[in-house]
Amino acid sequence: MRAPTALTGHRSSVGVLAVAAATVAALLVAGPLQARSNTLPAGNLVVNPGGEADQPPTDTNAVVPPQGWTTTGTFTSIRYGAPDFLTTAFAGQIGGGNNFMSGGKNAPLSTATQVIDISIAAADIDAGGVQAKLSAYLGGYNSQGDAAIVDAVFLSATDTPLGTVRVGPVMPADRQNKTTLVLRSAMAAVPKGTTKIKVVLTSTRADGTYNDGYMDNISLELGATPPPPPPAAGKPTLAAACSGKTLVATLKPAAGTKVTSVTFLVNGKLIAVDSKAPFTLRLKMVGHPAYLKVAARVRVSGKPTLVSKTIKPC
Ligand SMILES: [Ca+2]
Ligand SMILES: [Ca+2]
């Protein structure tokens, strides 16, 4: 913990040299969104998602609330390359532009809030067909426990919260005690009745005087919910046995599947087609070779499947 007197109180007397090496850590990335329907707004819906609309001075004690956001505490845009903060080299690695955002000077808790109107997509949302992807680069300073989170809160037309999706926090252990940002992303179904999404950036101070919960490139996108995968159909089973000198082969459909027709083959030769359950082949054993390969070609929900069995002749 730092004394509350230093102007930029996050500075450690011993840790400054460890700051330079910025590492892009292992990413936890959700999959791509499906193609959008016509009513879904395209691309990142967040305004000024990375502080690029702002002109913060190099004096990091300045508090420059990012445009497009309603802030509390000392939430601010900061220039990459400001002494003892994230470097311009790191900004280049993540497409961070000129600025990032932070909890700022002195406040233990700083927030920035933006409400996004998505009522244009209400019909798709109410049909249950929309998902949201939230992502952000999040991090902090050296080994300090200051951290940032981003929430997207789904709101009804009357501002009732219907659900939340969150990314972060990225704790010191998640960033190897380095001054850096790590990409985090998450997906969630947009609840029916949602007409707005409130995006809340929260920086929380744990150490020192400066609130070093850092973030950049906040992104919120909407996409169509992908169709559920078809249920994995079980395989039908083929039983073959002798009844006297007659071979009896029976095709048993897997549970929950609908078999419409079965074609029985013996040693590759089509013998019979049965389109009514029970699916059975009865074959008198006259002059067959030492072994028989009995096969059934089955159509399960329109998809062809082959099952076979090798038996001794009766
Ligand atoms: Ca701090
Ligand atoms: Ca930026």
Coordinates of N, CA, C and O in Angstrom, one line a residue, residues 48-227:
N48 N -17.3 6.1 -28.5 CA -15.9 6.4 -27.9 C -15.5 5.2 -27.0 O -15.3 5.3 -25.8
P49 N -15.3 4.1 -27.7 CA -15.1 2.8 -26.9 C -13.6 2.7 -26.3 O -13.4 1.8 -25.6
G50 N -12.8 3.6 -26.8 CA -11.4 3.5 -26.3 C -10.7 4.8 -26.0 O -9.5 4.9 -26.1
G51 N -11.5 5.8 -25.7 CA -11.0 7.1 -25.4 C -10.4 7.9 -26.5 O -9.7 8.9 -26.3
E52 N -10.6 7.4 -27.8 CA -9.9 8.1 -28.9 C -10.6 9.5 -29.2 O -10.0 10.3 -30.0
A53 N -11.8 9.7 -28.7 CA -12.4 11.0 -29.0 C -11.9 12.1 -28.1 O -12.2 13.3 -28.2
D54 N -11.0 11.7 -27.1 CA -10.5 12.6 -26.1 C -9.1 13.1 -26.3 O -8.4 12.6 -27.1
Q55 N -8.8 14.2 -25.6 CA -7.4 14.8 -25.8 C -6.8 15.0 -24.4 O -6.6 16.1 -23.9
P56 N -6.5 13.9 -23.7 CA -5.9 14.0 -22.4 C -4.5 14.6 -22.5 O -3.8 14.3 -23.5
P57 N -4.1 15.4 -21.6 CA -2.7 16.0 -21.6 C -1.8 14.9 -21.1 O -2.2 13.8 -20.6
T58 N -0.5 15.2 -21.2 CA 0.5 14.2 -20.7 C 0.5 14.2 -19.2 O 1.1 13.2 -18.6
D59 N 0.0 15.2 -18.5 CA -0.1 15.2 -17.1 C -1.1 14.2 -16.6 O -2.3 14.4 -16.8
T60 N -0.7 13.2 -16.0 CA -1.6 12.1 -15.6 C -2.4 12.4 -14.4 O -3.2 11.6 -14.0
N61 N -2.1 13.6 -13.8 CA -3.0 14.0 -12.7 C -4.3 14.6 -13.2 O -5.3 14.8 -12.4
A62 N -4.3 14.9 -14.5 CA -5.5 15.5 -15.0 C -6.7 14.5 -15.1 O -6.4 13.3 -15.3
V63 N -7.9 14.9 -14.9 CA -9.0 14.0 -15.0 C -9.8 14.5 -16.3 O -10.3 15.6 -16.3
V64 N -9.8 13.7 -17.3 CA -10.5 14.0 -18.6 C -11.6 12.9 -18.8 O -11.3 11.9 -19.3
P65 N -12.8 13.2 -18.3 CA -13.8 12.2 -18.5 C -14.0 11.9 -20.0 O -14.2 12.8 -20.8
P66 N -14.1 10.6 -20.4 CA -14.2 10.3 -21.8 C -15.6 10.8 -22.3 O -16.6 10.6 -21.7
Q67 N -15.5 11.4 -23.5 CA -16.7 11.8 -24.2 C -17.7 10.6 -24.4 O -17.2 9.5 -24.7
G68 N -19.0 10.9 -24.3 CA -20.0 9.9 -24.6 C -20.3 9.0 -23.3 O -21.1 8.1 -23.4
W69 N -19.6 9.3 -22.2 CA -19.8 8.5 -21.0 C -20.2 9.4 -19.9 O -19.7 10.5 -19.8
T70 N -21.0 8.9 -19.0 CA -21.3 9.6 -17.7 C -20.4 9.0 -16.6 O -20.5 7.8 -16.4
T71 N -19.6 9.8 -16.0 CA -18.6 9.2 -15.1 C -18.9 9.6 -13.7 O -19.5 10.6 -13.3
T72 N -18.3 8.8 -12.8 CA -18.2 9.0 -11.3 C -16.8 8.9 -10.9 O -15.9 8.4 -11.6
G73 N -16.5 9.4 -9.7 CA -15.1 9.4 -9.2 C -14.2 10.2 -10.1 O -14.5 11.3 -10.6
T74 N -13.0 9.6 -10.4 CA -12.0 10.4 -11.2 C -11.8 9.6 -12.6 O -10.7 9.6 -13.1
F75 N -12.8 8.9 -13.0 CA -12.6 8.2 -14.3 C -12.1 9.1 -15.4 O -12.6 10.2 -15.6
T76 N -11.1 8.6 -16.1 CA -10.4 9.5 -17.1 C -9.9 8.7 -18.3 O -9.6 7.5 -18.2
S77 N -9.7 9.5 -19.4 CA -8.9 9.0 -20.5 C -7.4 9.4 -20.2 O -7.1 10.4 -19.6
I78 N -6.5 8.5 -20.6 CA -5.1 8.7 -20.4 C -4.4 8.4 -21.7 O -4.8 7.5 -22.4
R79 N -3.3 9.2 -21.9 CA -2.5 9.0 -23.1 C -1.6 7.8 -22.9 O -0.9 7.6 -21.8
Y80 N -1.5 6.9 -23.9 CA -0.5 5.9 -23.9 C 0.9 6.6 -23.9 O 1.1 7.6 -24.6
G81 N 1.8 6.0 -23.1 CA 3.1 6.6 -23.1 C 3.3 7.6 -22.0 O 4.4 8.1 -21.8
A82 N 2.2 7.9 -21.3 CA 2.4 8.8 -20.1 C 3.3 8.1 -19.1 O 3.3 6.8 -19.0
P83 N 4.3 8.8 -18.5 CA 5.3 8.1 -17.7 C 4.7 7.1 -16.7 O 3.8 7.5 -15.9
D84 N 5.2 5.9 -16.7 CA 4.9 4.9 -15.7 C 3.5 4.3 -16.0 O 2.9 3.6 -15.1
F85 N 2.9 4.5 -17.1 CA 1.6 3.9 -17.5 C 1.9 3.0 -18.7 O 3.0 2.6 -19.0
L86 N 0.8 2.6 -19.3 CA 0.9 1.7 -20.5 C 1.7 2.4 -21.6 O 1.5 3.6 -21.8
T87 N 2.5 1.7 -22.4 CA 3.4 2.3 -23.4 C 2.7 2.4 -24.7 O 1.7 1.7 -25.0
T88 N 3.2 3.3 -25.5 CA 2.7 3.4 -26.9 C 3.0 2.1 -27.7 O 2.3 1.7 -28.6
A89 N 4.1 1.4 -27.4 CA 4.4 0.2 -28.1 C 3.3 -0.8 -27.8 O 2.9 -1.6 -28.7
F90 N 2.9 -0.9 -26.6 CA 1.8 -1.8 -26.2 C 0.5 -1.4 -27.0 O -0.2 -2.3 -27.5
A91 N 0.2 -0.1 -27.0 CA -1.0 0.4 -27.8 C -0.9 -0.1 -29.2 O -2.0 -0.6 -29.7
G92 N 0.3 -0.1 -29.8 CA 0.4 -0.6 -31.2 C 0.0 -2.1 -31.3 O -0.5 -2.5 -32.3
Q93 N 0.4 -2.9 -30.2 CA 0.1 -4.3 -30.3 C -1.4 -4.6 -30.3 O -1.8 -5.6 -30.8
I94 N -2.1 -3.8 -29.6 CA -3.6 -4.2 -29.4 C -4.5 -3.3 -30.3 O -5.7 -3.4 -30.2
G95 N -3.9 -2.4 -31.1 CA -4.8 -1.4 -31.8 C -5.4 -0.5 -30.8 O -6.6 -0.1 -31.0
G96 N -4.7 0.0 -29.8 CA -5.2 0.8 -28.7 C -5.3 2.3 -29.0 O -5.9 3.0 -28.2
G97 N -4.7 2.7 -30.2 CA -4.8 4.1 -30.5 C -3.9 5.0 -29.6 O -2.9 4.5 -29.1
N98 N -4.4 6.2 -29.3 CA -3.6 7.1 -28.5 C -3.9 7.0 -27.0 O -3.1 7.4 -26.2
N99 N -5.1 6.6 -26.7 CA -5.6 6.7 -25.3 C -6.2 5.4 -24.8 O -6.7 4.6 -25.5
F100 N -6.1 5.2 -23.5 CA -6.9 4.2 -22.8 C -7.7 4.9 -21.7 O -7.7 6.1 -21.6
M101 N -8.3 4.1 -20.8 CA -9.1 4.7 -19.8 C -8.8 4.1 -18.4 O -8.3 2.9 -18.4
S102 N -9.0 4.8 -17.4 CA -8.5 4.4 -16.1 C -9.4 5.0 -15.0 O -10.1 6.0 -15.2
G103 N -9.3 4.4 -13.8 CA -10.1 5.0 -12.6 C -9.6 6.3 -12.2 O -10.3 7.1 -11.5
G104 N -8.3 6.7 -12.6 CA -7.8 8.0 -12.4 C -7.3 8.3 -11.0 O -7.2 7.5 -10.1
K105 N -7.0 9.6 -10.8 CA -6.4 10.1 -9.6 C -7.3 10.1 -8.4 O -8.4 10.6 -8.5
N106 N -6.9 9.4 -7.4 CA -7.5 9.5 -6.0 C -8.8 8.7 -5.7 O -9.0 8.4 -4.6
A107 N -9.7 8.5 -6.7 CA -11.0 7.9 -6.3 C -10.8 6.4 -6.1 O -10.3 5.7 -7.0
P108 N -11.3 5.8 -5.0 CA -11.2 4.4 -4.8 C -12.2 3.6 -5.8 O -11.9 2.4 -6.1
L109 N -13.2 4.3 -6.3 CA -14.2 3.6 -7.2 C -14.6 4.7 -8.2 O -15.1 5.7 -7.9
S110 N -14.3 4.4 -9.5 CA -14.6 5.3 -10.6 C -15.4 4.5 -11.6 O -15.1 3.3 -11.9
T111 N -16.4 5.1 -12.2 CA -17.2 4.4 -13.2 C -17.5 5.3 -14.4 O -17.4 6.5 -14.3
A112 N -17.8 4.7 -15.5 CA -18.3 5.4 -16.7 C -19.4 4.6 -17.3 O -19.3 3.4 -17.4
T113 N -20.5 5.3 -17.6 CA -21.7 4.6 -18.0 C -22.2 5.2 -19.3 O -22.1 6.4 -19.6
Q114 N -22.7 4.3 -20.2 CA -23.3 4.7 -21.5 C -24.5 3.8 -21.7 O -24.4 2.6 -21.6
V115 N -25.6 4.4 -22.1 CA -26.8 3.6 -22.5 C -27.0 3.6 -24.0 O -27.0 4.7 -24.6
I116 N -27.1 2.4 -24.5 CA -27.2 2.2 -25.9 C -28.7 1.8 -26.3 O -29.2 0.8 -25.7
D117 N -29.3 2.5 -27.2 CA -30.7 2.2 -27.6 C -30.6 1.1 -28.7 O -30.0 1.3 -29.7
I118 N -31.3 0.0 -28.4 CA -31.3 -1.1 -29.4 C -32.7 -1.5 -29.7 O -33.0 -2.6 -30.2
S119 N -33.6 -0.5 -29.5 CA -35.1 -0.8 -29.7 C -35.4 -1.2 -31.2 O -36.4 -1.8 -31.5
I120 N -34.5 -0.8 -32.1 CA -34.7 -1.1 -33.5 C -34.7 -2.7 -33.7 O -35.3 -3.2 -34.6
A121 N -34.0 -3.4 -32.8 CA -33.9 -4.8 -32.9 C -35.0 -5.5 -32.0 O -34.9 -6.7 -31.8
A122 N -36.0 -4.8 -31.5 CA -36.9 -5.4 -30.5 C -37.6 -6.6 -31.0 O -37.8 -7.6 -30.3
A123 N -38.0 -6.6 -32.3 CA -38.8 -7.8 -32.8 C -37.9 -9.0 -32.7 O -38.3 -10.1 -32.3
D124 N -36.7 -8.9 -33.2 CA -35.7 -10.1 -33.2 C -35.4 -10.5 -31.7 O -35.4 -11.7 -31.4
I125 N -35.3 -9.5 -30.9 CA -34.9 -9.8 -29.5 C -36.1 -10.5 -28.8 O -35.9 -11.5 -28.1
D126 N -37.3 -10.0 -29.0 CA -38.5 -10.6 -28.4 C -38.8 -12.0 -29.0 O -39.4 -12.8 -28.3
A127 N -38.3 -12.3 -30.2 CA -38.4 -13.7 -30.7 C -37.3 -14.6 -30.2 O -37.2 -15.7 -30.5
G128 N -36.4 -14.0 -29.3 CA -35.4 -14.9 -28.7 C -34.2 -15.2 -29.6 O -33.5 -16.1 -29.3
G129 N -34.0 -14.4 -30.6 CA -33.0 -14.7 -31.6 C -31.8 -13.9 -31.6 O -31.0 -13.9 -32.6
V130 N -31.5 -13.2 -30.5 CA -30.3 -12.2 -30.5 C -29.4 -12.5 -29.4 O -29.8 -12.8 -28.3
Q131 N -28.1 -12.5 -29.7 CA -27.1 -12.6 -28.6 C -26.2 -11.4 -28.7 O -26.0 -10.8 -29.7
A132 N -25.6 -11.1 -27.5 CA -24.6 -10.0 -27.4 C -23.3 -10.5 -27.1 O -23.1 -11.5 -26.4
K133 N -22.3 -9.9 -27.7 CA -20.9 -10.2 -27.5 C -20.2 -9.0 -26.9 O -20.2 -7.9 -27.5
L134 N -19.7 -9.2 -25.7 CA -19.0 -8.1 -25.0 C -17.6 -8.4 -24.9 O -17.2 -9.5 -24.5
S135 N -16.7 -7.4 -25.2 CA -15.3 -7.7 -25.0 C -14.6 -6.4 -24.6 O -15.1 -5.3 -24.9
A136 N -13.4 -6.5 -24.0 CA -12.6 -5.3 -23.6 C -11.2 -5.8 -23.3 O -11.0 -6.9 -22.9
Y137 N -10.3 -4.9 -23.5 CA -8.9 -5.1 -22.9 C -9.0 -4.5 -21.5 O -9.3 -3.3 -21.3
L138 N -8.6 -5.3 -20.5 CA -8.6 -4.9 -19.1 C -7.3 -5.2 -18.4 O -6.6 -6.2 -18.8
G139 N -7.0 -4.4 -17.5 CA -5.7 -4.7 -16.8 C -5.5 -3.7 -15.6 O -6.4 -3.0 -15.1
G140 N -4.2 -3.5 -15.3 CA -3.8 -2.7 -14.2 C -2.3 -2.4 -14.1 O -1.6 -2.7 -15.1
Y141 N -1.9 -2.0 -13.0 CA -0.5 -1.6 -12.8 C 0.3 -2.6 -12.0 O -0.1 -2.9 -10.8
N142 N 1.4 -3.1 -12.6 CA 2.4 -3.9 -11.8 C 1.7 -4.9 -11.0 O 0.7 -5.6 -11.4
S143 N 2.1 -5.1 -9.7 CA 1.5 -6.1 -8.8 C 0.3 -5.5 -8.0 O -0.3 -6.2 -7.2
Q144 N -0.1 -4.3 -8.3 CA -1.2 -3.7 -7.5 C -2.5 -4.4 -7.9 O -2.8 -4.8 -9.0
G145 N -3.4 -4.5 -6.9 CA -4.7 -5.2 -7.1 C -5.8 -4.4 -7.7 O -6.9 -4.8 -7.7
D146 N -5.5 -3.2 -8.1 CA -6.5 -2.3 -8.8 C -7.0 -3.1 -10.0 O -6.2 -3.7 -10.7
A147 N -8.3 -3.0 -10.3 CA -8.8 -3.8 -11.5 C -10.0 -3.1 -12.1 O -10.6 -2.2 -11.5
A148 N -10.3 -3.6 -13.3 CA -11.4 -3.0 -14.1 C -12.3 -4.1 -14.5 O -11.9 -5.2 -14.8
I149 N -13.6 -3.8 -14.5 CA -14.6 -4.7 -15.1 C -15.5 -3.9 -16.0 O -15.6 -2.7 -15.9
V150 N -16.2 -4.7 -16.9 CA -17.1 -4.0 -17.8 C -18.4 -4.9 -17.7 O -18.4 -6.1 -17.9
D151 N -19.5 -4.2 -17.5 CA -20.8 -4.9 -17.4 C -21.7 -4.3 -18.6 O -21.7 -3.1 -18.8
A152 N -22.4 -5.2 -19.2 CA -23.5 -4.8 -20.1 C -24.8 -5.2 -19.5 O -25.0 -6.4 -19.3
V153 N -25.6 -4.3 -19.1 CA -26.9 -4.6 -18.4 C -28.0 -4.4 -19.4 O -28.2 -3.4 -20.0
F154 N -28.8 -5.5 -19.5 CA -29.9 -5.5 -20.5 C -31.1 -4.8 -19.7 O -31.5 -5.3 -18.7
L155 N -31.7 -3.8 -20.4 CA -32.7 -3.0 -19.7 C -34.0 -3.0 -20.6 O -34.0 -3.0 -21.8
S156 N -35.1 -3.1 -19.9 CA -36.4 -2.9 -20.5 C -36.7 -1.5 -20.9 O -35.9 -0.6 -20.5
A157 N -37.8 -1.2 -21.6 CA -38.1 0.2 -21.9 C -38.3 1.0 -20.7 O -38.2 2.3 -20.8
T158 N -38.7 0.4 -19.6 CA -38.9 1.1 -18.3 C -37.7 1.0 -17.4 O -37.8 1.2 -16.2
D159 N -36.5 0.6 -18.0 CA -35.3 0.6 -17.2 C -35.2 -0.5 -16.2 O -34.4 -0.5 -15.2
T160 N -36.0 -1.6 -16.3 CA -35.9 -2.7 -15.4 C -34.7 -3.6 -15.9 O -34.7 -4.0 -17.1
P161 N -33.8 -3.9 -15.0 CA -32.7 -4.8 -15.5 C -33.2 -6.2 -15.7 O -33.9 -6.8 -14.9
L162 N -32.9 -6.7 -16.9 CA -33.3 -8.1 -17.3 C -32.2 -9.1 -17.3 O -32.4 -10.3 -17.4
G163 N -31.0 -8.6 -17.1 CA -29.8 -9.5 -17.1 C -28.5 -8.8 -17.3 O -28.6 -7.6 -17.7
T164 N -27.4 -9.4 -17.1 CA -26.1 -8.7 -17.2 C -25.1 -9.7 -17.8 O -25.2 -10.9 -17.5
V165 N -24.2 -9.2 -18.7 CA -23.0 -10.0 -19.0 C -21.8 -9.1 -18.7 O -21.8 -7.9 -18.8
R166 N -20.8 -9.8 -18.1 CA -19.6 -9.1 -17.6 C -18.3 -9.7 -18.1 O -18.2 -10.9 -18.3
V167 N -17.4 -8.8 -18.3 CA -16.0 -9.2 -18.5 C -15.1 -8.6 -17.4 O -15.4 -7.5 -17.0
G168 N -14.1 -9.4 -17.0 CA -13.2 -8.9 -15.9 C -13.7 -9.4 -14.6 O -14.7 -10.1 -14.5
P169 N -12.9 -9.1 -13.5 CA -11.6 -8.3 -13.6 C -10.4 -9.2 -14.0 O -10.5 -10.4 -14.0
V170 N -9.4 -8.5 -14.5 CA -8.1 -9.1 -14.7 C -7.2 -8.7 -13.5 O -6.8 -7.6 -13.4
M171 N -6.9 -9.7 -12.7 CA -6.2 -9.5 -11.5 C -4.6 -9.6 -11.8 O -4.2 -10.1 -12.8
P172 N -3.8 -9.1 -10.8 CA -2.3 -9.1 -11.1 C -1.8 -10.5 -11.5 O -1.0 -10.6 -12.4
A173 N -2.4 -11.6 -10.9 CA -1.9 -12.9 -11.3 C -2.3 -13.2 -12.8 O -1.6 -14.0 -13.4
D174 N -3.4 -12.6 -13.3 CA -3.8 -12.9 -14.6 C -2.9 -12.2 -15.6 O -3.0 -12.5 -16.8
R175 N -2.2 -11.2 -15.2 CA -1.3 -10.4 -16.1 C 0.2 -10.5 -15.6 O 1.0 -9.6 -15.9
Q176 N 0.5 -11.5 -14.9 CA 1.9 -11.8 -14.4 C 2.5 -10.6 -13.8 O 3.7 -10.3 -14.0
N177 N 1.7 -9.8 -13.0 CA 2.1 -8.6 -12.3 C 2.7 -7.6 -13.2 O 3.6 -6.8 -12.7
K178 N 2.4 -7.6 -14.4 CA 2.9 -6.6 -15.4 C 1.8 -5.5 -15.6 O 0.6 -5.7 -15.4
T179 N 2.3 -4.3 -16.0 CA 1.4 -3.3 -16.3 C 1.0 -3.5 -17.8 O 1.7 -3.2 -18.7
T180 N -0.2 -4.0 -17.9 CA -0.7 -4.4 -19.2 C -2.2 -4.6 -19.3 O -2.9 -4.5 -18.2
L181 N -2.7 -4.8 -20.5 CA -4.1 -5.1 -20.6 C -4.3 -6.5 -21.3 O -3.4 -6.9 -22.1
V182 N -5.3 -7.2 -20.9 CA -5.6 -8.6 -21.4 C -7.0 -8.6 -22.0 O -7.9 -8.0 -21.4
L183 N -7.2 -9.2 -23.2 CA -8.5 -9.2 -23.8 C -9.4 -10.2 -23.1 O -9.0 -11.3 -22.9
R184 N -10.6 -9.8 -22.8 CA -11.6 -10.7 -22.2 C -12.9 -10.5 -23.0 O -13.2 -9.4 -23.5
S185 N -13.6 -11.6 -23.2 CA -14.9 -11.5 -23.9 C -15.9 -12.5 -23.4 O -15.5 -13.5 -22.8
A186 N -17.1 -12.2 -23.6 CA -18.2 -13.1 -23.1 C -19.4 -12.9 -24.0 O -19.6 -11.8 -24.6
M187 N -20.2 -13.9 -24.1 CA -21.5 -13.8 -24.9 C -22.7 -14.1 -24.0 O -22.5 -14.9 -23.1
A188 N -23.8 -13.6 -24.3 CA -25.0 -13.9 -23.6 C -26.2 -13.6 -24.5 O -26.2 -12.8 -25.4
A189 N -27.3 -14.4 -24.3 CA -28.5 -14.2 -25.0 C -29.1 -12.9 -24.5 O -29.1 -12.6 -23.3
V190 N -29.6 -12.1 -25.4 CA -30.3 -10.8 -25.1 C -31.7 -11.2 -24.6 O -32.5 -11.7 -25.4
P191 N -32.0 -10.9 -23.3 CA -33.3 -11.3 -22.8 C -34.5 -10.6 -23.6 O -34.3 -9.5 -24.0
K192 N -35.6 -11.4 -23.7 CA -36.8 -10.8 -24.3 C -37.2 -9.5 -23.6 O -37.1 -9.5 -22.3
G193 N -37.6 -8.5 -24.3 CA -38.1 -7.3 -23.6 C -37.0 -6.2 -23.5 O -37.2 -5.1 -23.2
T194 N -35.7 -6.6 -23.9 CA -34.6 -5.6 -23.9 C -34.8 -4.6 -25.0 O -35.0 -5.0 -26.1
T195 N -34.7 -3.3 -24.6 CA -34.7 -2.3 -25.6 C -33.4 -1.4 -25.5 O -33.2 -0.6 -26.4
K196 N -32.7 -1.5 -24.4 CA -31.5 -0.7 -24.2 C -30.4 -1.6 -23.5 O -30.8 -2.5 -22.8
I197 N -29.2 -1.3 -23.7 CA -28.1 -1.9 -23.0 C -27.3 -0.8 -22.3 O -26.8 0.1 -23.0
K198 N -27.2 -1.0 -21.0 CA -26.3 0.0 -20.3 C -24.9 -0.6 -20.1 O -24.8 -1.7 -19.5
V199 N -23.9 0.1 -20.6 CA -22.6 -0.4 -20.5 C -21.9 0.4 -19.3 O -21.9 1.6 -19.3
V200 N -21.4 -0.4 -18.3 CA -20.8 0.3 -17.2 C -19.4 -0.2 -17.0 O -19.1 -1.4 -16.9
L201 N -18.5 0.8 -17.1 CA -17.0 0.5 -16.8 C -16.7 0.8 -15.4 O -17.1 1.9 -14.9
T202 N -16.1 -0.1 -14.6 CA -15.9 0.1 -13.2 C -14.4 -0.1 -12.9 O -13.9 -1.2 -13.2
S203 N -13.7 0.9 -12.4 CA -12.3 0.8 -12.0 C -12.3 0.8 -10.4 O -12.8 1.8 -9.8
T204 N -11.7 -0.2 -9.8 CA -11.7 -0.3 -8.4 C -10.2 -0.2 -7.9 O -9.4 -1.0 -8.4
R205 N -9.9 0.6 -6.9 CA -8.6 0.7 -6.4 C -8.4 -0.2 -5.2 O -9.3 -0.3 -4.3
A206 N -7.3 -0.9 -5.2 CA -6.9 -1.7 -4.0 C -5.6 -1.2 -3.4 O -5.4 -1.3 -2.2
D207 N -4.7 -0.6 -4.2 CA -3.4 -0.2 -3.7 C -3.0 1.2 -4.1 O -3.3 1.6 -5.3
G208 N -2.4 1.9 -3.3 CA -1.8 3.3 -3.6 C -3.0 4.3 -3.7 O -4.1 4.0 -3.2
T209 N -2.6 5.5 -4.2 CA -3.7 6.5 -4.3 C -4.3 6.6 -5.6 O -5.5 6.9 -5.8
Y210 N -3.5 6.2 -6.7 CA -4.1 6.3 -8.0 C -4.9 5.0 -8.3 O -4.5 3.9 -7.9
N211 N -6.1 5.2 -8.9 CA -6.9 4.1 -9.3 C -6.5 3.5 -10.6 O -6.8 4.1 -11.7
D212 N -5.8 2.4 -10.6 CA -5.2 1.8 -11.8 C -6.0 0.7 -12.5 O -5.4 -0.2 -13.1
G213 N -7.3 0.8 -12.3 CA -8.1 -0.2 -13.1 C -8.2 0.4 -14.5 O -8.8 1.3 -14.8
Y214 N -7.4 -0.3 -15.5 CA -7.2 0.2 -16.8 C -8.1 -0.6 -17.8 O -8.4 -1.8 -17.6
M215 N -8.5 0.1 -18.9 CA -9.3 -0.6 -19.9 C -9.2 0.2 -21.3 O -8.9 1.4 -21.3
D216 N -9.5 -0.6 -22.3 CA -9.5 0.0 -23.7 C -10.3 -0.9 -24.6 O -10.5 -2.1 -24.3
N217 N -10.7 -0.3 -25.8 CA -11.3 -1.1 -26.8 C -12.6 -1.9 -26.3 O -12.7 -3.1 -26.4
I218 N -13.5 -1.1 -25.6 CA -14.7 -1.7 -25.2 C -15.6 -2.0 -26.4 O -15.7 -1.2 -27.3
S219 N -16.1 -3.2 -26.5 CA -16.9 -3.6 -27.7 C -18.1 -4.3 -27.3 O -18.1 -5.3 -26.5
L220 N -19.3 -3.9 -27.8 CA -20.5 -4.6 -27.7 C -21.2 -4.8 -29.0 O -21.4 -3.8 -29.7
E221 N -21.4 -6.0 -29.4 CA -22.0 -6.3 -30.7 C -23.2 -7.2 -30.5 O -23.2 -8.1 -29.6
L222 N -24.1 -7.1 -31.4 CA -25.3 -8.0 -31.4 C -25.2 -8.9 -32.6 O -24.7 -8.5 -33.7
G223 N -25.7 -10.1 -32.5 CA -25.7 -11.1 -33.6 C -26.9 -12.0 -33.4 O -27.5 -12.1 -32.4
A224 N -27.2 -12.7 -34.5 CA -28.3 -13.6 -34.5 C -27.9 -14.9 -33.7 O -26.7 -15.3 -33.8
T225 N -28.7 -15.4 -32.9 CA -28.4 -16.6 -32.1 C -28.3 -17.8 -33.1 O -29.2 -18.0 -33.9
P226 N -27.2 -18.6 -33.1 CA -27.1 -19.7 -34.0 C -28.2 -20.8 -33.7 O -28.6 -20.9 -32.5
P227 N -28.6 -21.5 -34.7 CA -29.6 -22.5 -34.4 C -29.0 -23.6 -33.6 O -27.8 -23.9 -33.7

